[in-house]
Coordinates of C-alpha atoms and ligand atoms in Angstrom, one line a residue:
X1 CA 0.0 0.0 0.0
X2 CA 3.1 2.3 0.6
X3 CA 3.6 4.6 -2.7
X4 CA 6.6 5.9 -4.1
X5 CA 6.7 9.5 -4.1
X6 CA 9.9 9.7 -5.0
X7 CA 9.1 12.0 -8.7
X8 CA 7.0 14.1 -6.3
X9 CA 9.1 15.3 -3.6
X10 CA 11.9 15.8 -6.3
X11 CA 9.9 18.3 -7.9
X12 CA 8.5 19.6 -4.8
X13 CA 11.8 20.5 -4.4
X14 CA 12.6 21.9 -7.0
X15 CA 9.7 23.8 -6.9
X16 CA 10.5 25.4 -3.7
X17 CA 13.5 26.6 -5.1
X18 CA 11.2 28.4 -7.8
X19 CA 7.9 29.1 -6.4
X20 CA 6.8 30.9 -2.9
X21 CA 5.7 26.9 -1.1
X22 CA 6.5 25.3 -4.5
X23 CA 3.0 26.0 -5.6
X24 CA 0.5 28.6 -7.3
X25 CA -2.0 28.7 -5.0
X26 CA -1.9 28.1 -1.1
X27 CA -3.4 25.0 -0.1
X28 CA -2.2 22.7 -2.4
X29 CA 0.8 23.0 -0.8
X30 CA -0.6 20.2 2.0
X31 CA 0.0 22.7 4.9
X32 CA -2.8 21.8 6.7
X33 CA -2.9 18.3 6.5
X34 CA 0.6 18.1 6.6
X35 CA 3.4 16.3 4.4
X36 CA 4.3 17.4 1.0
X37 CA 2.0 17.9 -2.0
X38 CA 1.9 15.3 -5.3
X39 CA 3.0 16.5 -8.5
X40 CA 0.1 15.5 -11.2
X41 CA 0.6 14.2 -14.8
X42 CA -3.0 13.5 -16.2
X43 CA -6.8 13.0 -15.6
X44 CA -9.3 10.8 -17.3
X45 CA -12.7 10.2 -16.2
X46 CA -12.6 10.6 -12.2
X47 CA -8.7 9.5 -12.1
X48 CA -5.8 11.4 -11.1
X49 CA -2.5 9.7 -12.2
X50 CA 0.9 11.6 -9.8
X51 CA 4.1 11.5 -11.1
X52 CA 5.3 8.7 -9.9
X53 CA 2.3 6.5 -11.9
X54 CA 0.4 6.0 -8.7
X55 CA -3.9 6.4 -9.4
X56 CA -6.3 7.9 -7.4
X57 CA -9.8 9.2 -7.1
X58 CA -10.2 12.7 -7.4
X59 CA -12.5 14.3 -5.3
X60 CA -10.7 18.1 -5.4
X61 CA -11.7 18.1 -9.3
X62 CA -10.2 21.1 -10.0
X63 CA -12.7 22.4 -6.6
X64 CA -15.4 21.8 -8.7
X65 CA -14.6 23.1 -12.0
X66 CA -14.2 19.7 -13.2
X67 CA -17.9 18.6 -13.5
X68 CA -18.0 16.2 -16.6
X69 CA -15.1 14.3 -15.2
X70 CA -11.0 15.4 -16.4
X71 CA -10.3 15.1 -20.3
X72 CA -13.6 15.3 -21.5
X73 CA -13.8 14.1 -24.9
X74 CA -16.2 16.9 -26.1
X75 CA -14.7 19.7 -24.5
X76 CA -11.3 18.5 -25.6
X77 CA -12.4 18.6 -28.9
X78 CA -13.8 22.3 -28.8
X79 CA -10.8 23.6 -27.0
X80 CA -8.6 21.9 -30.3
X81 CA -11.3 23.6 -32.8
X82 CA -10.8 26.6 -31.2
X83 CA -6.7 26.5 -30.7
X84 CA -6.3 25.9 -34.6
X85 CA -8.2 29.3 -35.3
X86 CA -6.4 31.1 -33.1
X87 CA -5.9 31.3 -29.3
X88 CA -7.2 35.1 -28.7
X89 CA -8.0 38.0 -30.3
X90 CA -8.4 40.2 -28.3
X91 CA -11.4 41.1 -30.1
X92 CA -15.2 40.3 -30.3
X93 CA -16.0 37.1 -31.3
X94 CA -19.4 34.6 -31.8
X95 CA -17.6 32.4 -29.1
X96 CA -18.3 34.7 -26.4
X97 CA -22.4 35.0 -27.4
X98 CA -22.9 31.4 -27.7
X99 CA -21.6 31.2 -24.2
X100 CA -23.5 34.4 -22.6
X101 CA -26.3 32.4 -24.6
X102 CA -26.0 29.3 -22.6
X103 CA -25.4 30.8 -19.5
X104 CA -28.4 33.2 -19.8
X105 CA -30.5 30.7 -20.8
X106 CA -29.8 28.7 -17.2
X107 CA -29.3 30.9 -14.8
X108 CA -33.4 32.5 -13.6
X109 CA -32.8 35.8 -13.0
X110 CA -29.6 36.6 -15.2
X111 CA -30.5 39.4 -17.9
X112 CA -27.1 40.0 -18.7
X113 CA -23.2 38.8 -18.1
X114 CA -20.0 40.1 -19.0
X115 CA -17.3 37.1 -19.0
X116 CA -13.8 37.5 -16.9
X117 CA -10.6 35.2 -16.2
X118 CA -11.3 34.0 -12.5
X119 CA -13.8 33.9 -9.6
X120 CA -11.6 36.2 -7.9
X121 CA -12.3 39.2 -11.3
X122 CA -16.0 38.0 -11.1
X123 CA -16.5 39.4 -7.0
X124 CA -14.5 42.5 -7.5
X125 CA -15.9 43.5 -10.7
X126 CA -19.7 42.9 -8.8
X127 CA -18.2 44.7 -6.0
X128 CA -17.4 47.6 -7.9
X129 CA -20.6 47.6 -9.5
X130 CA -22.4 47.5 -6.3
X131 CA -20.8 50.4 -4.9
X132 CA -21.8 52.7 -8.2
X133 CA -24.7 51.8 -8.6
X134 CA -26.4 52.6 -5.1
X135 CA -23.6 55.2 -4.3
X136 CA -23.0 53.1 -1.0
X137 CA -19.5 51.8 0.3
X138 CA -19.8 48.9 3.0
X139 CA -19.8 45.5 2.3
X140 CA -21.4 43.0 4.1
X141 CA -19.8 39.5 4.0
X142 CA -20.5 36.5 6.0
X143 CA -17.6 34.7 8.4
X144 CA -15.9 31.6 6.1
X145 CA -17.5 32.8 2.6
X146 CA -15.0 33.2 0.6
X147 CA -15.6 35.3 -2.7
X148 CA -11.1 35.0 -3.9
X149 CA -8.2 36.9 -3.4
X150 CA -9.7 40.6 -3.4
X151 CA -8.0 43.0 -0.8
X152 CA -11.6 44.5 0.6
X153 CA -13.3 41.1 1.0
X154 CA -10.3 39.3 2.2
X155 CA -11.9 39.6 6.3
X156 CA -13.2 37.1 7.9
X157 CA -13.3 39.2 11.6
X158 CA -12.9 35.9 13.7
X159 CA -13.4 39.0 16.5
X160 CA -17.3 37.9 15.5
X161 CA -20.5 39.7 14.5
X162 CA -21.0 43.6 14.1
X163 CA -17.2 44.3 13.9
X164 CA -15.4 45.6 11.0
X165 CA -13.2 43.4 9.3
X166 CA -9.9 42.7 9.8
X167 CA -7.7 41.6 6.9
X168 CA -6.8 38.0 6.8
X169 CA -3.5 38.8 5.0
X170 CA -0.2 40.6 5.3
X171 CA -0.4 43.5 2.9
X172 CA -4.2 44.3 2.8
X173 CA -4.6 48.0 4.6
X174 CA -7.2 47.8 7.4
X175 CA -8.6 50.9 5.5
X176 CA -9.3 48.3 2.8
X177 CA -11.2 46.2 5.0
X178 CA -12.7 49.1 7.0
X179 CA -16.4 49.2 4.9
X180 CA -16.3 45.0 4.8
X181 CA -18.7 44.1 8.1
X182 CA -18.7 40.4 8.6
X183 CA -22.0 38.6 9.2
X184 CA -22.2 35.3 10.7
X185 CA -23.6 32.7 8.2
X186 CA -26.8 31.0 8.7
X187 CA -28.2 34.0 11.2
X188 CA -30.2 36.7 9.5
X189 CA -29.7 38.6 13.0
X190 CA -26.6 39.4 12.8
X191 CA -27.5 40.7 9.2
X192 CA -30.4 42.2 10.4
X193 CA -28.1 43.7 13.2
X194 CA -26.0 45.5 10.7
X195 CA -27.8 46.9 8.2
X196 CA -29.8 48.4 10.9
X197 CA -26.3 49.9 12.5
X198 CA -25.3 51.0 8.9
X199 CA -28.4 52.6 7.5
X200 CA -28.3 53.8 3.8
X201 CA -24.8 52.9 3.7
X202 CA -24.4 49.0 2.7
X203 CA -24.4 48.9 -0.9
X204 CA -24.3 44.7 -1.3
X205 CA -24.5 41.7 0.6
X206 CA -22.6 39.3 -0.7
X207 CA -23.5 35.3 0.2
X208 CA -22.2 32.0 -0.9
X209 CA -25.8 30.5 -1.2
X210 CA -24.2 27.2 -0.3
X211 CA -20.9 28.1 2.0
X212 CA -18.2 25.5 0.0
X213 CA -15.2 27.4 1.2
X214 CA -15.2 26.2 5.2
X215 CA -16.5 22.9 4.2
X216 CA -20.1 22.5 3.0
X217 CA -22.8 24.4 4.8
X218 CA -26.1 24.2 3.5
X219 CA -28.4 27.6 4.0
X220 CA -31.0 27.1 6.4
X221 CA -34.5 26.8 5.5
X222 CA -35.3 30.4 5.3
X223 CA -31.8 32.2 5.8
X224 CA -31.7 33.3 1.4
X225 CA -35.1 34.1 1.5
X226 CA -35.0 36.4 4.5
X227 CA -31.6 38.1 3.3
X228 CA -33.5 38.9 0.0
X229 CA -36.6 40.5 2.1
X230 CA -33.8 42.4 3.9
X231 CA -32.2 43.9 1.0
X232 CA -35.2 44.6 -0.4
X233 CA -36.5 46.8 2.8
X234 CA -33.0 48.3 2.8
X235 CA -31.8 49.1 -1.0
X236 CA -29.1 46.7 -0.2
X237 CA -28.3 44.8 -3.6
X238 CA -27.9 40.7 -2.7
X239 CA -25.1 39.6 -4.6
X240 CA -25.0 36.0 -4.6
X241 CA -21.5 34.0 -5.4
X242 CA -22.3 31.2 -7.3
X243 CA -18.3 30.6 -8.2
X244 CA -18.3 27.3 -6.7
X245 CA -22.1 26.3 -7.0
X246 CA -23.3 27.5 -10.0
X247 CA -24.3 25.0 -12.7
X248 CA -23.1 22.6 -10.3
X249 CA -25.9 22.0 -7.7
X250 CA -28.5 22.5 -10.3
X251 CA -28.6 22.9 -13.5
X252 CA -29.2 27.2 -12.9
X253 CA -27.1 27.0 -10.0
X254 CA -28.1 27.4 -6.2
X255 CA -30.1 30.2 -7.3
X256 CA -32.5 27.8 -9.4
X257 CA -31.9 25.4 -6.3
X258 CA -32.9 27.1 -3.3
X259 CA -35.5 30.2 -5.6
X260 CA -33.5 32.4 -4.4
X261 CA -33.9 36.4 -6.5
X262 CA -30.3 38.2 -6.9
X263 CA -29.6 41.3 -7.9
X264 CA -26.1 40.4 -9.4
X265 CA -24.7 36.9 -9.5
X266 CA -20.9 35.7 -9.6
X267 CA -19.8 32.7 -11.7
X268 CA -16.6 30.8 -12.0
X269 CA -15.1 27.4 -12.3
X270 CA -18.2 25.2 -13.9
X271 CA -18.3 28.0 -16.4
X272 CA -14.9 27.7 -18.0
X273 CA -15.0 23.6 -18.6
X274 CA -11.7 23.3 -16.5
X275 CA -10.1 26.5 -18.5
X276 CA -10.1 30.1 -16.7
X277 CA -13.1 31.7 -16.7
X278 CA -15.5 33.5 -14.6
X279 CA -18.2 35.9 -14.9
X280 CA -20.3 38.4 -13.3
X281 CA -24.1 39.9 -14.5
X282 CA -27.6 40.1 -13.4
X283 CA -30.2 42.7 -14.1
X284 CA -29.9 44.8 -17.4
X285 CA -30.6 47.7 -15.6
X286 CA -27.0 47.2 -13.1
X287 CA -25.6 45.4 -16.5
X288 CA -25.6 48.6 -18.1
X289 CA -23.8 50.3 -15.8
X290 CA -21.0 48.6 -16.9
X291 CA -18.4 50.3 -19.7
X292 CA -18.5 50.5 -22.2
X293 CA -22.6 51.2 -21.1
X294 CA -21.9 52.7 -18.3
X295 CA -19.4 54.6 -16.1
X296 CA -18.4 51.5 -14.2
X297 CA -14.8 50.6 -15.5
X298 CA -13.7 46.8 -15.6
X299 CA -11.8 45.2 -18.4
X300 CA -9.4 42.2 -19.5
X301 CA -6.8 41.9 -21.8
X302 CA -7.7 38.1 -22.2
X303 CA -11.6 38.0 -21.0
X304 CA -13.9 36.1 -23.2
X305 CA -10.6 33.7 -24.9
X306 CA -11.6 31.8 -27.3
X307 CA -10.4 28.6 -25.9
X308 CA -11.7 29.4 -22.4
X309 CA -15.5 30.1 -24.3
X310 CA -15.6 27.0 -26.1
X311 CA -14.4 24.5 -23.1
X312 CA -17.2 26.4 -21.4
X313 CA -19.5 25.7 -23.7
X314 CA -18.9 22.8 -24.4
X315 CA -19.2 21.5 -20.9
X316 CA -22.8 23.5 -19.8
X317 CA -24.1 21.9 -23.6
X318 CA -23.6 18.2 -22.0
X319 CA -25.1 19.2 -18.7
X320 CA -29.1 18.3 -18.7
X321 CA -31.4 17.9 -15.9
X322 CA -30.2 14.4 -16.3
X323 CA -26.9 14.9 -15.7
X324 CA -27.9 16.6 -12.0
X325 CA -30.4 13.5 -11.1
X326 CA -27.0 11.3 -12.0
X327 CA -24.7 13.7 -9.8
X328 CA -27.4 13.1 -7.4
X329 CA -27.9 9.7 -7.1
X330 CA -24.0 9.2 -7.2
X331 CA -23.0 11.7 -4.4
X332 CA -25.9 10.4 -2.3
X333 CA -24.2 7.0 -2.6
X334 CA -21.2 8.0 -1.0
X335 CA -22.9 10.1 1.5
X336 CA -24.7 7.2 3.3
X337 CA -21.5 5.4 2.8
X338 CA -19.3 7.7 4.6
X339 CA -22.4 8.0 7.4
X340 CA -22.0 4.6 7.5
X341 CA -18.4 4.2 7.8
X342 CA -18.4 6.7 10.6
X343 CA -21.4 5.3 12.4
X344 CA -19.2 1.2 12.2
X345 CA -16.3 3.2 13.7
X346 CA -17.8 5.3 16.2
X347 CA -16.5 8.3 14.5
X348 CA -18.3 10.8 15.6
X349 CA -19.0 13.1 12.0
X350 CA -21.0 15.4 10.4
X351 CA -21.7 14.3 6.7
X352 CA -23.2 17.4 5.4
X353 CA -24.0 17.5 1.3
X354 CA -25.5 20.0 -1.3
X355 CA -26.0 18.0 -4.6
X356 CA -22.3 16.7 -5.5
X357 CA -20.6 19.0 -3.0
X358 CA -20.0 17.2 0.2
X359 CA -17.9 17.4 3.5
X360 CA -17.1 15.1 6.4
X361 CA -16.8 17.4 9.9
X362 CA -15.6 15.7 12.5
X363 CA -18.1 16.7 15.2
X364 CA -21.1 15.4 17.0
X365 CA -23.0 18.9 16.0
X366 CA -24.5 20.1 12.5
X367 CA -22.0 22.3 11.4
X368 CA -24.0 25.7 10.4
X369 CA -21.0 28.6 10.7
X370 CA -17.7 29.3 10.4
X371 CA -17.3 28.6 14.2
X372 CA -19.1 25.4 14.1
X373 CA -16.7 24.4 10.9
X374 CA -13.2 25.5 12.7
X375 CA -14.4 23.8 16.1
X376 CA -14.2 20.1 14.6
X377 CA -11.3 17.5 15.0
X378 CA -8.9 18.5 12.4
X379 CA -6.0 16.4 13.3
X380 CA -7.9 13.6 12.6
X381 CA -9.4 14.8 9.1
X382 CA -5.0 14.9 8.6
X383 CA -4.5 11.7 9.5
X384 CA -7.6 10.8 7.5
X385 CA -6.2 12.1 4.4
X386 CA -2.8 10.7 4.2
X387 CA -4.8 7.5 4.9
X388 CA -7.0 8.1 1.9
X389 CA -3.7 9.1 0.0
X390 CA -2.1 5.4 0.7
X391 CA -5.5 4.0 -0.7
X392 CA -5.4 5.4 -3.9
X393 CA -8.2 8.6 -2.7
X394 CA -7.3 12.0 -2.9
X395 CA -8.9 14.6 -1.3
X396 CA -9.0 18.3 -0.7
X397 CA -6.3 18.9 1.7
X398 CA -7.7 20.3 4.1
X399 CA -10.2 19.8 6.6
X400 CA -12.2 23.2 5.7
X401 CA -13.0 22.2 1.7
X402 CA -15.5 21.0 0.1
X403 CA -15.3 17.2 -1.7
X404 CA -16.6 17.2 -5.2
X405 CA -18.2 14.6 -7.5
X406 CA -18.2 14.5 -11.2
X407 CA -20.3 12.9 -13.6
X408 CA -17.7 10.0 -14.0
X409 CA -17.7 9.1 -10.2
X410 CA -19.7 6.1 -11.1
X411 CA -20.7 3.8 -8.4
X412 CA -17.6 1.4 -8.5
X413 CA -15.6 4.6 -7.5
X414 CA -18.4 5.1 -4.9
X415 CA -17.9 1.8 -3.4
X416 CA -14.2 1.7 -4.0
X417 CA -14.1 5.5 -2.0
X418 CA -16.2 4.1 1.0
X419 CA -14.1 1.1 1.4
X420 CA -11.1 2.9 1.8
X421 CA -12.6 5.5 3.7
X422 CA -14.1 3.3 6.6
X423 CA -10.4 1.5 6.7
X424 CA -8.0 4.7 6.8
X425 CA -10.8 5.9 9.7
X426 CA -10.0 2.6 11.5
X427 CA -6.5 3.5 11.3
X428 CA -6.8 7.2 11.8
X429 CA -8.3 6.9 15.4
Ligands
PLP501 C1 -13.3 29.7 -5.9 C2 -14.1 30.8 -5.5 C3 -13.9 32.1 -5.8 C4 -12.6 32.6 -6.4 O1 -12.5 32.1 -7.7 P1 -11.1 32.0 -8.4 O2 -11.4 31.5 -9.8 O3 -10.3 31.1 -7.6 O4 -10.5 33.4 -8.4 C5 -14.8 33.1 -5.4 N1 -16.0 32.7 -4.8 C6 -16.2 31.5 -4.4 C7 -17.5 31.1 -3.8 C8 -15.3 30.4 -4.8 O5 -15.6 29.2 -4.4

């Protein structure tokens, strides 16, 4: 069962040498499960092959872009159509309607979109837009949503409810944290509590609808609902990040999912078919804002690639309602599987799943906030990993991410992923 990493940690390395951690984006790097991160090759299907040959099941799939399963044949094909006509203009091109096309044509709600690089493009750009169009500055932002790398929403305020943020990173000024207020997720009091304490001045709230980014943390009955009825009695616009859950929990996204009205809506990963993509849009009206509408400035040197538009395409064109009831059926499987497994070893867990997003807490409560999430037995989710690792199962690294199923997770993958999973917990305890 022991691999040889040996290709690995020679490249690790070397990349250590040449990269801040050896990596391009901070938890890969394994540093909170510990150990040293694998070095991939290639993907087919729900398989992840390391350097050193060794096979496993993929449940970070690019964290969740990859929803078909890696190497799709279809998409492949459109990216290689695309490549041999050029690989970016820089310039309007049919690519780019075809995609705002499918996109529209999912998403209830969505009047118009303009297309970006990243998730992280997709939040600021909304941001922006929020601020102009109700000429308000603050933020509000729940505790463990994540909406990427941007300086202003980059607070998490551990410090709790009804504080400003504080930045969560070296280098961000607390003046660009100092309109972000941080709201505790699941609790439309605390919401409540600071819209009323910042009257007329909140220009958006922005909300993972399902939190993916400390775990998985499904909204409670009511808690999307009542933050639209707030905005609406406030002329706060609800922006909803759908980076991680759009087109993935339903076929329009948690917005089709859970009804839920948004004034602007974020879009990433799904979108781009594994290639880098994002987007932002939502009612004409705020749409037009935009330049070259509006007075609202945002813009990309590479936004709307020609590559990037047909992988996206070609992924959202394969995915029917059919495709969800499969995803469905599939990540249910390995849900009561992993109950199961827990419940054999007296582990106890909290197994908590949005469509084919799932996470394993290990807690005896429901895990509803970010305090409930960072409050669970970590050191054994660590020990859990590398025990997955051996068995040919790779997970997110860290205790705090979401898992995530493709289409190809069939059910001998299922079976395969509970097997190992109920031995590396017998070994973890
Ligand atoms: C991943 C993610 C982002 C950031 O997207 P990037 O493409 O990594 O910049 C933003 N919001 C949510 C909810 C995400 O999951």
């Amino acid at each position: 069962m022991t691999k040889s990493l040996t290709r690995s940690t020679e490249i690790y390395d070397q990349a250590c040498r040449l990269m801040p951690g050896g990596v391009n984006s901070p938890v890969r790097a394994f540093r909170s499960v510990g150990g040293s991160p694998l070095y991939f090759e290639r993907a087919k299907g729900s398989l992840i092959w390391d350097v050193d040959g060794n096979e496993y099941i993929d449940y970070v799939a690019s964290w969740g872009a990859i929803i078909l399963g890696h190497a799709d044949q279809k998409v492949n094909e459109a990216i290689q159509s695309a490549a041999s006509r050029g690989t970016s203009f820089g310039a309007p091109h049919a690519g780019e309607v075809r995609l705002a096309e499918e996109v529209l044509a999912r998403v209830p709600g969505l009047e118009k979109v303009r297309f970006v690089n990243s998730g992280t493009e997709a939040t600021m750009a909304a941001m922006r837009l929020a601020r102009a169009a109700t000429g308000r500055n603050k933020i509000v932002k729940f505790a463990g949503n994540y909406h990427g790398a941007v300086d202003s929403l980059l607070a998490k305020a551990g410090s709790g409810v009804a504080t400003f943020g504080l930045p969560d990173s070296a280098g961000v000024p607390a003046e660009a944290t100092a309109d972000t207020l941080i709201a505790r997720y699941n609790d439309l009091e605390s919401v409540r509590a600071l819209l009323e304490a910042n009257k007329e001045l909140v220009a958006a709230v922005f909300v993972e609808p399902v939190a993916g980014n400390m775990g998985c943390i499904p909204p409670a009955p009511g808690f999307l609902d009542g933050l639209r009825r707030l905005c609406d009695t406030t002329g706060v616009l609800l922006v909803v990040d759908e980076v991680m859950t759009g087109f993935r929990v339903c076929r329009g996204g948690a917005i089709e999912r859970f009804s839920v009205r948004p004034d602007l809506v974020c879009m990433g990963k799904v979108i781009g078919g594994g290639l880098p993509v994002g987007a932002y849009g939502g009612r004409a009206d705020l749409m037009d804002l935009v330049a070259p509408v509006g007075p609202v400035y945002q813009a990309g040197t590479l936004s709307g690639n020609p590559l990037a538009m047909a992988a996206g395409c070609a992924a959202l064109q394969q995915l029917t309602s059919d495709s969800y009831e499969r995803l469905e059926a599939s990540a249910s499987r390995l849900h009561t599987g992993l109950e199961e497994a827990c419940r054999m070893t007296g582990t106890a867990a909290s197994v908590q799943r949005v469509g084919s997003m799932l996470s394993v807490y290990f807690t005896d409560h429901k895990v509803e906030n970010f305090d409930n999430a960072q409050n669970t037995d970590k050191e054994l989710f660590g020990r859990l990993f590398h025990g997955l690792l051996k068995r040919g199962v790779y997970l997110p690294p860290s205790a705090l991410e979401a898992w995530f199923l493709t289409l190809s997770h069939h059910k001998v993958e299922i079976d395969r992923t509970v097997e190992a999973f109920a031995d590396a917990l017998k070994e973890a305890q």
